[in-house]
Short mmCIF file of C-alpha atoms in Angstrom, two decimals:
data_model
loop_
_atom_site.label_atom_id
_atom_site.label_comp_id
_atom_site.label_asym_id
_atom_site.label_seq_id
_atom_site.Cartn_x
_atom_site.Cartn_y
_atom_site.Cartn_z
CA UNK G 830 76.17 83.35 -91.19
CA UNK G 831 74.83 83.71 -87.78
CA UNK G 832 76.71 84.03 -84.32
CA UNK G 833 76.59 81.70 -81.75
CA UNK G 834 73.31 82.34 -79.75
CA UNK G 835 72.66 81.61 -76.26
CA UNK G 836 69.29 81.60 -74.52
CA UNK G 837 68.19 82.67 -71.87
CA UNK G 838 70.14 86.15 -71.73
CA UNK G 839 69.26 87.08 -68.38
CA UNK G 840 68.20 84.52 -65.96
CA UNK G 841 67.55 85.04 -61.84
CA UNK G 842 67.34 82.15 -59.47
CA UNK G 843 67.47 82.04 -55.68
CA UNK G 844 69.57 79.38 -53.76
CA UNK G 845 69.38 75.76 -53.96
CA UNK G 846 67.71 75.59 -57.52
CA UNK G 847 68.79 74.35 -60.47
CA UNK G 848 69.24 76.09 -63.79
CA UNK G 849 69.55 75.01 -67.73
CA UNK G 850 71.69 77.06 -70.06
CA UNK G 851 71.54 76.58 -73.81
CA UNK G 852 74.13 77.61 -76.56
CA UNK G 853 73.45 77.29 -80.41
CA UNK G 854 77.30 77.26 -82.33
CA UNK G 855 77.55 78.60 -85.48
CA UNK G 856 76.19 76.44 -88.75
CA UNK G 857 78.59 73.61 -89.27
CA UNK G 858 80.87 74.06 -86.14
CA UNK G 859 80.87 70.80 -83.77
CA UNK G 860 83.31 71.94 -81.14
CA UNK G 861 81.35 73.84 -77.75
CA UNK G 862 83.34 75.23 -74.89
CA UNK G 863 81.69 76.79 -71.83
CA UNK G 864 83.10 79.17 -69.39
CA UNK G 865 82.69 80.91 -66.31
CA UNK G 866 83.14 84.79 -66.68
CA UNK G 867 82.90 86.79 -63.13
CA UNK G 868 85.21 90.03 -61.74
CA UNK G 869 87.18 88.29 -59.61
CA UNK G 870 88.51 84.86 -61.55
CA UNK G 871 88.55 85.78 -64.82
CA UNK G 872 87.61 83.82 -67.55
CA UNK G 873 87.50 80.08 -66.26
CA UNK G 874 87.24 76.98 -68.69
CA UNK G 875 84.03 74.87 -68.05
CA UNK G 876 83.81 71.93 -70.37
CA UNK G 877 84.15 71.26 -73.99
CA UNK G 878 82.12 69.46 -76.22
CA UNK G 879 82.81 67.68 -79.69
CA UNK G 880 80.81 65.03 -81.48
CA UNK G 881 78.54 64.69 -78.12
CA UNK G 882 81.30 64.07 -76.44
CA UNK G 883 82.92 65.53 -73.59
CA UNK G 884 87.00 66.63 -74.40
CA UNK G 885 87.58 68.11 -71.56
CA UNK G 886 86.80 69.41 -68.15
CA UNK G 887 87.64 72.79 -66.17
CA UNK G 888 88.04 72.25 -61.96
CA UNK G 889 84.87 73.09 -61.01
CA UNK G 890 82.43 70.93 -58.69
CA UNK G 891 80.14 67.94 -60.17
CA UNK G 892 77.16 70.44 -60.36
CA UNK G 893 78.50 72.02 -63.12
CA UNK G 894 77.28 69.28 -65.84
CA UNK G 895 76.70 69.90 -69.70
CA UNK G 896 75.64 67.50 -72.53
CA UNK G 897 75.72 68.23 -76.48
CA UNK G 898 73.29 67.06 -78.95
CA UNK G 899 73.50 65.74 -82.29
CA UNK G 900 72.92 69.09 -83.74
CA UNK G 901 75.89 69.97 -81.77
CA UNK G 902 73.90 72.61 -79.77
CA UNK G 903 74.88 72.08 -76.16
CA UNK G 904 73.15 72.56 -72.86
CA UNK G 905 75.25 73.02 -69.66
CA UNK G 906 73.43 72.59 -66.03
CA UNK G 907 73.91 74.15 -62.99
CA UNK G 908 72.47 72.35 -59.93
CA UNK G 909 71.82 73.67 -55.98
CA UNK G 910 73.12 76.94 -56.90
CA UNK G 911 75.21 78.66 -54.77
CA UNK G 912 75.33 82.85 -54.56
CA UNK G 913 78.76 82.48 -55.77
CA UNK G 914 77.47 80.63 -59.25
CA UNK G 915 76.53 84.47 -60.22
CA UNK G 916 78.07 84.82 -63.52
CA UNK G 917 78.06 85.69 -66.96
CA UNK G 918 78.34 82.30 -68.50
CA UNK G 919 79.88 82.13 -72.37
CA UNK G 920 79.46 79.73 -74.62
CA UNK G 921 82.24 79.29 -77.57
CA UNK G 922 82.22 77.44 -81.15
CA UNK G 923 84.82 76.21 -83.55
CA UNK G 924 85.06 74.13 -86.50
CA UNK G 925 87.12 71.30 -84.57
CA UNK G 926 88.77 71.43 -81.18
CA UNK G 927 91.53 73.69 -80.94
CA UNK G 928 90.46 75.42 -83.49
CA UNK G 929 89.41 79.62 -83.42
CA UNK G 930 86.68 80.13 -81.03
CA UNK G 931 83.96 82.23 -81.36
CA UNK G 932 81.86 83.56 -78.26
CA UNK G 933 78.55 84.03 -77.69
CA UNK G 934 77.05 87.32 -75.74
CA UNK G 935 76.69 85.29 -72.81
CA UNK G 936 73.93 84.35 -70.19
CA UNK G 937 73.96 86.34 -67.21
CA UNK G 938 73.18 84.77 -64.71
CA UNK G 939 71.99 86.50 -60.40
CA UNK G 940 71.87 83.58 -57.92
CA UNK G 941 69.78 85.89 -55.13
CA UNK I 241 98.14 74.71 -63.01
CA UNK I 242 99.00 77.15 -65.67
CA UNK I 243 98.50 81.52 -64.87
CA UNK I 244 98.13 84.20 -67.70
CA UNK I 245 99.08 87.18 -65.43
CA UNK I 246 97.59 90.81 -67.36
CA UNK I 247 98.92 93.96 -66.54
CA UNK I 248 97.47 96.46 -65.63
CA UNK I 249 94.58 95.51 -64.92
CA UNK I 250 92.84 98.90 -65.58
CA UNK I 251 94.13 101.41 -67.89
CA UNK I 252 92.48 105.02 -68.63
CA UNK I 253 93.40 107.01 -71.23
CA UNK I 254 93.19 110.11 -73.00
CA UNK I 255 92.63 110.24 -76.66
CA UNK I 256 95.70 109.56 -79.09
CA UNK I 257 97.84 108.11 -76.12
CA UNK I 258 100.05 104.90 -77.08
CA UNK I 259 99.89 102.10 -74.59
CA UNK I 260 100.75 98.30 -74.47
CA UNK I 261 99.31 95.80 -72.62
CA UNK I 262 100.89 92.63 -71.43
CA UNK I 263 100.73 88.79 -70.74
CA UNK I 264 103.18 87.02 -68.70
CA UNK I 265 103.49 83.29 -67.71
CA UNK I 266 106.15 80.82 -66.19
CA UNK I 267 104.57 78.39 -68.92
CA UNK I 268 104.93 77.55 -72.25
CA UNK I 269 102.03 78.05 -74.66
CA UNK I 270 101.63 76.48 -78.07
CA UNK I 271 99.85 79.66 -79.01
CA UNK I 272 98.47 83.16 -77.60
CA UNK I 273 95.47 84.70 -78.31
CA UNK I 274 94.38 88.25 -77.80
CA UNK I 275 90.59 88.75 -77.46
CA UNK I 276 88.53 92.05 -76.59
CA UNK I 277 85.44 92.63 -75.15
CA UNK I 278 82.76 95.00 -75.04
CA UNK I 279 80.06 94.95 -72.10
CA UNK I 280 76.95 92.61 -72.78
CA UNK I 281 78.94 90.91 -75.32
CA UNK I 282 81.30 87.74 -75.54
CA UNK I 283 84.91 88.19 -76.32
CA UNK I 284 85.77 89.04 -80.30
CA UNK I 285 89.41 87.16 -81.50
CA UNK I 286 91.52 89.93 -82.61
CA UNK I 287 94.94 87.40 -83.34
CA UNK I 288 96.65 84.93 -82.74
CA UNK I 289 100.32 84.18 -82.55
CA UNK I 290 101.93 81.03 -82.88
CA UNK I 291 105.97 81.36 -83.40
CA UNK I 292 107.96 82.43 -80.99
CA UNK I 293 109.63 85.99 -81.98
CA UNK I 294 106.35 86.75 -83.83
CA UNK I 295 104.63 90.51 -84.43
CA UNK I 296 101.30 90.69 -86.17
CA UNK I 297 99.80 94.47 -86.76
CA UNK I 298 96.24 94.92 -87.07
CA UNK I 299 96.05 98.85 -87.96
CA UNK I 300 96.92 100.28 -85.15
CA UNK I 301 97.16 97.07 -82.90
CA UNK I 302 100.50 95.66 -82.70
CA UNK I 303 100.78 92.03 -81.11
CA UNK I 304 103.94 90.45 -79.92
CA UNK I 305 104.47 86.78 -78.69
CA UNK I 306 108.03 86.18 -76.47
CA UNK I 307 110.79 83.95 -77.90
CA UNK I 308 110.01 81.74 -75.43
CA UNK I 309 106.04 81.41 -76.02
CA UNK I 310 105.79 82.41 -72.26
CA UNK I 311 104.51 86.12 -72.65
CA UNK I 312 103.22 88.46 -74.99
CA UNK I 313 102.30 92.24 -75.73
CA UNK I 314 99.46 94.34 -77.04
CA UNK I 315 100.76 97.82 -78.00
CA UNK I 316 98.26 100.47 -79.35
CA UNK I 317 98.97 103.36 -81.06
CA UNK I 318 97.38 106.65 -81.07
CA UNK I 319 94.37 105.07 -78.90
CA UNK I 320 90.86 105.95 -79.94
CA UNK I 321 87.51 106.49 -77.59
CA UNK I 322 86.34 102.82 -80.29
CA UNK I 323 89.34 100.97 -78.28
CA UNK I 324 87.77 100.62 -75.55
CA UNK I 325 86.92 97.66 -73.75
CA UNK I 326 88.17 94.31 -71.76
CA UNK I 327 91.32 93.15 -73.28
CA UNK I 328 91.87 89.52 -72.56
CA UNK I 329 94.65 86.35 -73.71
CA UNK I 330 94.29 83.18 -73.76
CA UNK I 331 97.36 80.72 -73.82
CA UNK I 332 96.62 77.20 -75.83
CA UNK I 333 98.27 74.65 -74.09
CA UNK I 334 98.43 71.20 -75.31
CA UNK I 335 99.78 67.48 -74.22
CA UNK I 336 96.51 65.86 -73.17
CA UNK I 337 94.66 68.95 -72.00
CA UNK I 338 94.16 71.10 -74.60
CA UNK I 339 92.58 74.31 -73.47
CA UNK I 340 92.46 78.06 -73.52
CA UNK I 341 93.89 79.24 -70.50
CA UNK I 342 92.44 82.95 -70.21
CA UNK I 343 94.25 85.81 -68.16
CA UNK I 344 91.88 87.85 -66.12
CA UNK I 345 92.40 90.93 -68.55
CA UNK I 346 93.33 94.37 -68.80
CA UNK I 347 90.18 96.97 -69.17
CA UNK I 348 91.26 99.92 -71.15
CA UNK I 349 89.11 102.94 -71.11
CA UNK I 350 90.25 105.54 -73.99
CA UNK I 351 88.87 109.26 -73.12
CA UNK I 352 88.16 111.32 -75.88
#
């Protein structure tokens, strides 16, 4: 069974543009989370998704945004990014909410 | 808001050393989760514990979750150069908001 995959892997931007991250779960899982991974903070929640719905919501600004389709592969949007949006951004699956989550490698992301 | 604290935060090493790792909190968690993770890669679930009082071995991992369900432990024993990594939990918290909460982690570097 494949991992959860997340494209791109690597991504630079400069300030004030936007960026699109994708994440594929594993086959049959309908639960996405997203989080924000840099030295400093940690690990922070994002958003999670089940059902194309949003469950819940991390504290982070209204540029942060993220949307899940159908085929429960998610998106999550960053917009006017700021140098301090330079992360590695992770992506998590699981059969249900609440349920074990399994990571993605990540998307990497240098906001110059 | 609710804090994982990790401690230490770095750790180094030399091969066939014991050392535990630990979690504290002033909160209550429904469950703790101990993840690791390798650079370029998302985090890998090594266990979780659910009772309070409860010890789960994983060869030469031993996991321990408080009484309370406010802090846990990560002992190794007899480390190996394969151990190392970013070791990371994550306290489920529940009641309207259920998310992993992550601590910031310990990074263990085993010398061979």
């Amino acid at each position: 069974k494949a991992g959860v995959t997340q494209t791109p892997r690597y991504l630079i931007k400069t300030r004030g543009q936007q960026v699109t991250l994708s994440c594929s779960p594993i086959s049959g899982h309908r639960s996405v989370s997203w989080y924000q991974q840099t030295p400093g903070q940690g690990l922070q929640f994002l958003f999670e998704y089940f059902s194309e719905t949003q469950r819940n919501k991390g504290n982070f600004p209204g540029r942060f945004s993220g949307r899940q389709f159908s085929n429960s592969r998610s998106e999550m949007n960053v917009s006017t990014l700021e140098l301090g949006d330079s992360a590695l951004y992770l992506c998590a699956s699981s059969l249900f909410p609440l349920e074990t989550q399994y990571f993605g490698p990540g998307t990497r992301l240098l906001v110059l | 808001t609710q804090l994982l604290e990790q401690s230490p935060q770095f750790l180094s090493i030399q091969e066939g050393e014991n050392l535990t790792v630990y979690c504290n909190s002033s909160s209550v968690f429904s469950s703790l989760q101990w993840y690791r993770q390798e650079p370029g890669e998302g985090p890998v679930l090594l266990v979780t514990v659910v009772t309070g009082g409860e010890v789960k071995k994983l060869k030469r991992l031993t996991f321990q979750f408080g009484d309370a369900r406010k802090d846990s432990s990560l002992h190794i024993t007899a480390a190996q150069p394969g151990d190392t990594g970013l070791y990371l939990c994550a306290g489920g918290t529940q009641g309207g908001s259920e998310k992993l909460v992550f601590g910031k982690g310990t990074k263990l570097t085993v010398n061979p």
